[in-house]
Each structure stands twice: as C-alpha cells, then as structure tokens.
Coordinates of N, CA and C and ligand atoms in Angstrom, one line a residue:
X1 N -3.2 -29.3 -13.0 CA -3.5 -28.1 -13.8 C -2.2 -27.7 -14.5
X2 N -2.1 -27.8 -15.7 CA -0.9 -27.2 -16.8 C -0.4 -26.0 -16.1
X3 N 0.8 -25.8 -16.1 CA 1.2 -24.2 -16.3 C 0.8 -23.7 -14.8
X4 N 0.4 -24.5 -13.6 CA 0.6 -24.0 -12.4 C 1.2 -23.9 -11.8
X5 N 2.0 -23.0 -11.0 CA 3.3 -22.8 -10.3 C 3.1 -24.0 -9.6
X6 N 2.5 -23.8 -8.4 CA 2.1 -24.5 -7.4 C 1.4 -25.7 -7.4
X7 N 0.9 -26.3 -8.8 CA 0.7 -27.9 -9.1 C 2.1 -28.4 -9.6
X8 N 3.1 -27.4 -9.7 CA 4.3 -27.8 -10.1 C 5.2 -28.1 -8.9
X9 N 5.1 -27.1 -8.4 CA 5.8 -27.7 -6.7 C 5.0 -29.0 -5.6
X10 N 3.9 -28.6 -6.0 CA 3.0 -30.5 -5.7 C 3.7 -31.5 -5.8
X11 N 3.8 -31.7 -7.2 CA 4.6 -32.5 -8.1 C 6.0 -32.8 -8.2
X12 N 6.8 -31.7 -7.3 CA 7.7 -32.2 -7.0 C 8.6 -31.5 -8.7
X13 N 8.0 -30.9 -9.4 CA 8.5 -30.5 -10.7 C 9.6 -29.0 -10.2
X14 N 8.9 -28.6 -9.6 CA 9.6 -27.3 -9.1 C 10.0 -27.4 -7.9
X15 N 11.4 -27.5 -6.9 CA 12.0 -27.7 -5.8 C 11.4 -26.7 -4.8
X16 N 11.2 -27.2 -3.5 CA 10.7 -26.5 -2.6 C 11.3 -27.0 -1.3
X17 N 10.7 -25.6 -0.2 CA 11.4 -26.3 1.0 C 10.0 -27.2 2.0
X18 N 9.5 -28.5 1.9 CA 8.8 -28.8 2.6 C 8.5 -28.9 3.7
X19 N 7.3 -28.6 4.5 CA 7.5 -28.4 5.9 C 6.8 -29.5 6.7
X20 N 5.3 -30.1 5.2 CA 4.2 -31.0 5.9 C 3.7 -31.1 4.6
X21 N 3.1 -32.6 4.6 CA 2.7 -33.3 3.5 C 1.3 -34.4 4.1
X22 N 0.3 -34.5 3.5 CA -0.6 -35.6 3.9 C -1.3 -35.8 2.7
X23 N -2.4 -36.3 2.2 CA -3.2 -36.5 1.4 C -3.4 -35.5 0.3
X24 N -3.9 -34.7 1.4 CA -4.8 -33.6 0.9 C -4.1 -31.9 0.8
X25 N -3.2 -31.9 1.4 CA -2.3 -30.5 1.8 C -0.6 -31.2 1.3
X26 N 0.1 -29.5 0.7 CA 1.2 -29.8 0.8 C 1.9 -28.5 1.6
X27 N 2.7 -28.4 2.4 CA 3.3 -27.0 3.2 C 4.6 -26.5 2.5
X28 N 5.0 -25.3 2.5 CA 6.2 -25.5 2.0 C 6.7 -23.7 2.4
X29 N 7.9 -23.2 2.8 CA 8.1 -22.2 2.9 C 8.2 -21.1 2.2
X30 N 7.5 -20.3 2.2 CA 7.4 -18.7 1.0 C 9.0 -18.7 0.8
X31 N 8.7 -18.1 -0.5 CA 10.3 -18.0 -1.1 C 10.6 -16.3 -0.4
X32 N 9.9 -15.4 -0.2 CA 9.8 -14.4 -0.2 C 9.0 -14.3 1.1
X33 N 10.0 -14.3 2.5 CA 9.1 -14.7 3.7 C 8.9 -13.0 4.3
X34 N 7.6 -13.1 4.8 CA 7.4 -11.8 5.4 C 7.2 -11.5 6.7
X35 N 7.9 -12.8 7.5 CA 8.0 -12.9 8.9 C 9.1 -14.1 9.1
X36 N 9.2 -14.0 10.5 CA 10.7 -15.4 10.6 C 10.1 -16.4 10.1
X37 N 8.6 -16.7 10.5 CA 8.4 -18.5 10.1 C 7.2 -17.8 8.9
X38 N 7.8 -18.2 7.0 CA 6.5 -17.8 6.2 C 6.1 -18.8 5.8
X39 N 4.7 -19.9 5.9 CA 4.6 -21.2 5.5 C 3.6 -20.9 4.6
X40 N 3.7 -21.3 3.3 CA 2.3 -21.6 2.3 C 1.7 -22.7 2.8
X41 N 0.4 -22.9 3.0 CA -0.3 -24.4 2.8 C -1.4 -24.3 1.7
X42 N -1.2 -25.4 1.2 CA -1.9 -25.4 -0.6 C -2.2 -27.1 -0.3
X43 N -3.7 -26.9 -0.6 CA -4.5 -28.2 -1.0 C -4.2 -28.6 -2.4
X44 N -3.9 -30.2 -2.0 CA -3.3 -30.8 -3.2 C -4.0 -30.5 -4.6
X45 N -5.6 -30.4 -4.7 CA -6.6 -30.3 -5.5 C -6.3 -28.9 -6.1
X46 N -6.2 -28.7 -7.3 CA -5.9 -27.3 -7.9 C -7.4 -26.9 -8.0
X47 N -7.4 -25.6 -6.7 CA -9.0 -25.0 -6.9 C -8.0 -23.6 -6.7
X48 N -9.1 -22.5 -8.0 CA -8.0 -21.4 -8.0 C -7.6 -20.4 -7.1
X49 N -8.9 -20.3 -5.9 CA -9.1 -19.5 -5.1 C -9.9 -19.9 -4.3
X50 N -10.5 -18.6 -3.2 CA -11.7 -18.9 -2.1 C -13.1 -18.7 -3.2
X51 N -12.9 -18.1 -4.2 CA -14.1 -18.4 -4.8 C -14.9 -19.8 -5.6
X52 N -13.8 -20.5 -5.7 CA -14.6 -21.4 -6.6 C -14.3 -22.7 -5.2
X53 N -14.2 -22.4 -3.9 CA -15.0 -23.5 -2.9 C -15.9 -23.9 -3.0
X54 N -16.4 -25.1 -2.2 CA -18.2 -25.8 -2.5 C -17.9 -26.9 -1.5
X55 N -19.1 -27.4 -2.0 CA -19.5 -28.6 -1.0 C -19.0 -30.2 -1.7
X56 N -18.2 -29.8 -2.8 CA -17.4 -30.7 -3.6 C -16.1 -30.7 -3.2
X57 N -15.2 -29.6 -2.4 CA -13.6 -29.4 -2.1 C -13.6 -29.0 -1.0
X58 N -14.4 -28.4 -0.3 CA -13.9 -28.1 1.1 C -13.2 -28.6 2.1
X59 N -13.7 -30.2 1.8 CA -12.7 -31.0 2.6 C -11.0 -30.2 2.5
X60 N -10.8 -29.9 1.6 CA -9.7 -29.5 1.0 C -9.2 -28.3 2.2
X61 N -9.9 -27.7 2.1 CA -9.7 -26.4 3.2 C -9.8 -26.6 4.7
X62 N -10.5 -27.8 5.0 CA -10.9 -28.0 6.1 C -9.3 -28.6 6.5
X63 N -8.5 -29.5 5.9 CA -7.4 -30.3 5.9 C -6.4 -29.1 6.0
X64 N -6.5 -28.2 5.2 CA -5.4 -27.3 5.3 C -5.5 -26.3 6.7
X65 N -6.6 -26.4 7.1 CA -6.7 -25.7 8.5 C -6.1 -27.1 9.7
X66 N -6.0 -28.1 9.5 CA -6.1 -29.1 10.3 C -4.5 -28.8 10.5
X67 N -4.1 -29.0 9.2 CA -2.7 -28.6 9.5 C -2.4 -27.8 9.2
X68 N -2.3 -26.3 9.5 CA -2.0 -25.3 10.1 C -1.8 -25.4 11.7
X69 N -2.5 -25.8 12.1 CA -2.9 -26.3 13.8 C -1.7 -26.6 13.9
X70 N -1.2 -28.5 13.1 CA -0.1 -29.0 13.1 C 1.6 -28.1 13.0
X71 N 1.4 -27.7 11.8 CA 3.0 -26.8 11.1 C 3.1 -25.8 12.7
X72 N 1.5 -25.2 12.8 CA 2.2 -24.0 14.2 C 2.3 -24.8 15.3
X73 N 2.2 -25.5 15.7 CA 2.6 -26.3 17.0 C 4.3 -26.8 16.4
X74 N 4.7 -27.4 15.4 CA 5.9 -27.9 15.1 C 6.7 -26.7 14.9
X75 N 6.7 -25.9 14.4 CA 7.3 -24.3 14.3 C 7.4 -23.7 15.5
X76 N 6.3 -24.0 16.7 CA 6.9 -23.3 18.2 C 5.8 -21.9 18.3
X77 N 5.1 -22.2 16.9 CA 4.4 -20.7 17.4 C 3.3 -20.6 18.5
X78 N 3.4 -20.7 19.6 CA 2.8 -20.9 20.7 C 2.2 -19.8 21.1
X79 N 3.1 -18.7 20.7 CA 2.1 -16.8 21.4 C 1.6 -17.2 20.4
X80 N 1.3 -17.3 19.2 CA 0.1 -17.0 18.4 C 0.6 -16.9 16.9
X81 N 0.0 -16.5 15.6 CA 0.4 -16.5 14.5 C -0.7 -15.9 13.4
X82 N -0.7 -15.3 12.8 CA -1.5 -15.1 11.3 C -1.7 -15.9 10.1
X83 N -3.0 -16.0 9.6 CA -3.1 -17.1 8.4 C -4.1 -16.0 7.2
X84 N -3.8 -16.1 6.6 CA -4.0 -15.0 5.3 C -4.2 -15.4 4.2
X85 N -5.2 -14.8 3.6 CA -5.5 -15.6 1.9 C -6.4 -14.2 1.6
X86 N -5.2 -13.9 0.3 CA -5.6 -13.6 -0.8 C -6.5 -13.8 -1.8
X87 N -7.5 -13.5 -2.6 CA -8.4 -13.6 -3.1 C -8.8 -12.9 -4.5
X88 N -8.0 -13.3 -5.4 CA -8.6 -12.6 -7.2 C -7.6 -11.3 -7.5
X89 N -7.8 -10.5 -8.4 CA -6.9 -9.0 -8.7 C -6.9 -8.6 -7.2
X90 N -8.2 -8.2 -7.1 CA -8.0 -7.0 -5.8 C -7.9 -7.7 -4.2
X91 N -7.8 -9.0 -4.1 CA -7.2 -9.8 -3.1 C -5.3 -9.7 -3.2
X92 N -5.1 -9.3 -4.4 CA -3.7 -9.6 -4.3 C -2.8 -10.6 -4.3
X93 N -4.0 -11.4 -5.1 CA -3.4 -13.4 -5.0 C -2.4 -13.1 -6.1
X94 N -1.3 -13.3 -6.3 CA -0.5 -13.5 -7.7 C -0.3 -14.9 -7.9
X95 N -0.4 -16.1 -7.0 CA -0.4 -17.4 -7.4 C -2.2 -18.2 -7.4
X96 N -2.4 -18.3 -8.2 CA -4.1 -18.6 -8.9 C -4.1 -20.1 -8.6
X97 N -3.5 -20.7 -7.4 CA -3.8 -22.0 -6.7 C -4.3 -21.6 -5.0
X98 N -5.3 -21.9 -4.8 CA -5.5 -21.6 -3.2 C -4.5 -21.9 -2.0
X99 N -4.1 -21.1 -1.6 CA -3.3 -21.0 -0.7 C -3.5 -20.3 0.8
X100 N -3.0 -20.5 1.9 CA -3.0 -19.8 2.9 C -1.7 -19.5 3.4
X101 N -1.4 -18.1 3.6 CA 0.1 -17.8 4.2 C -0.1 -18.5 5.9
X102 N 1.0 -18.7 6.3 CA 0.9 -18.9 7.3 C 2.1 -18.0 8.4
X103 N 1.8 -16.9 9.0 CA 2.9 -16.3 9.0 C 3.2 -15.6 11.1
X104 N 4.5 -16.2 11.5 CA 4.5 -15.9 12.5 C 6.2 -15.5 13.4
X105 N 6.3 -15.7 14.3 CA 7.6 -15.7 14.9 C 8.2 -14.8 15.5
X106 N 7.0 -13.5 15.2 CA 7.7 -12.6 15.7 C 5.6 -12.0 16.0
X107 N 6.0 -10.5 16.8 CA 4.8 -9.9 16.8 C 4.0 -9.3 16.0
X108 N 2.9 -9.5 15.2 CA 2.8 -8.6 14.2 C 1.9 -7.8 13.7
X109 N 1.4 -7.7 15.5 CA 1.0 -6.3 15.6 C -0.8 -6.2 15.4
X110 N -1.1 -5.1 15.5 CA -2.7 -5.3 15.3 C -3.3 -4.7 13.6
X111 N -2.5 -4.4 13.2 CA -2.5 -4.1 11.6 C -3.4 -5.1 10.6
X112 N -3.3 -5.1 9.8 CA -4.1 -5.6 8.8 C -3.4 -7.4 8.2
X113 N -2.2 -6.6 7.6 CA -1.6 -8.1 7.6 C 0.2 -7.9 8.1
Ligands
5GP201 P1 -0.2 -14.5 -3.1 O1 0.3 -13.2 -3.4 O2 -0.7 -15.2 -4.3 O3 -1.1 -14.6 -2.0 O4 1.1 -15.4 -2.6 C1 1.9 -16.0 -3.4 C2 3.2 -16.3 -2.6 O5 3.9 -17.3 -3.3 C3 4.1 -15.1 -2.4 O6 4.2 -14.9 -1.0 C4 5.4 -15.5 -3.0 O7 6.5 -15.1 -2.3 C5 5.3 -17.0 -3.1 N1 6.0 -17.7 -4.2 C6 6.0 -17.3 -5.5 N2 6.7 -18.1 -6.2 C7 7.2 -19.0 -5.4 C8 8.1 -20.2 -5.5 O8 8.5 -20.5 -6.6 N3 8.4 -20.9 -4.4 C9 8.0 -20.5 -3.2 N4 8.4 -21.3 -2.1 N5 7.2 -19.5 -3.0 C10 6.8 -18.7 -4.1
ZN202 ZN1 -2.6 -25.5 -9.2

C-alpha cells in the first residue's frame, strides 16, 4: 500500500527496531514506548484496521496472536502483559495499518489501557 507508514517499515524502506519476523507478521518496537517492553505486531498484508477483517485475512491476525505468545515469552513477560488495538477516529488508531500494541514489563494496573 503507497504512502503507508508501516508497509514502509515492512519493506524495510523506513528503519526499525525488529523484534520477530515470519511470513505473515512483522514485530518491531514503538518509537514512542508506553511501558519498558512497547512491541507493535503488524500483519505483513496491509488491512487498515479490525474492521475490514474477514474470512479472506484472518489468518493474518491469527499469526499475529501466535506470535505475541512468542515475542512475550522471548521478552520475559512471564507475570503477564497487555495487547491493544486501536480501531478508526474514535479508536485512536493514528497508524491505518492493523496493528496490535503489545505492552508490558512492568505492572499496569487494572485501568483501561
Ligand atoms: P495507534 O495510535 O495507531 O494505535 O499506534 C500507532 C503507534 O505507532 C504509536 O504507538 C506510535 O508511537 C507508533 N509509531 C508511529 N510512527 C512510528 C515509527 O516511525 N516507528 C515506530 N517504531 N513506531 C511508530
Ligand atoms: Zn500498510
């Protein structure tokens, strides 16, 4: 997809810090972390959000939960951790590639996010 941040870090066009790479998912750390360990995981497939999933890309999300599993076991998050996705204006997505935060390392409480 033209002009996407995050088809551009795919691509290897825009430098990132990688954490996990397979097929289907690429991981890479938030520039802008909001816990010790902040991991993006973004399905290689540019789908813009949770809304336009289907029974054509899920695999896509399923992969990106697979590893999640993986990145928190290699990161140490063992008490436990948060995974988050934003969703459209009022989701508060600012990057229009599906993504999931992955965010842990410390406690973070019973709050929202
Ligand atoms: P959203 O608000 O769309 O759910 O999350 C987008 C995330 O992308 C934010 O947490 C932001 O810090 C992160 N981000 C934006 N631009 C870049 C970038 O160029 N590199 C990295 N590593 N993260 C970015
Ligand atoms: Zn994209």
């Amino acid at each position: 997809m033209d002009n996407c941040l995050f088809c551009k870090i795919i691509a290897g066009e825009i430098p990132s810090t990688k954490v996990y790479e397979d097929e289907y998912v690429y991981a890479f750390r938030d520039i802008n972390p909001q816990a010790p360990v902040h991991i993006l995981v973004v399905p290689k497939q540019h789908i813009c959000c949770t809304r336009k999933i289907d029974e054509t890309n899920s695999v896509y999300v399923a992969k990106c939960f697979e590893a999640i599993a993986k990145i928190a076991k290699a990161e140490g998050l063992d008490n436990g951790y948060r995974v988050i996705n934003n969703c459209g204006e009022d989701g508060g997505q600012t990057v229009m590639h599906l993504h999931f935060h992955l965010l842990g390392g410390v406690s973070l409480g019973e709050k929202m996010i």
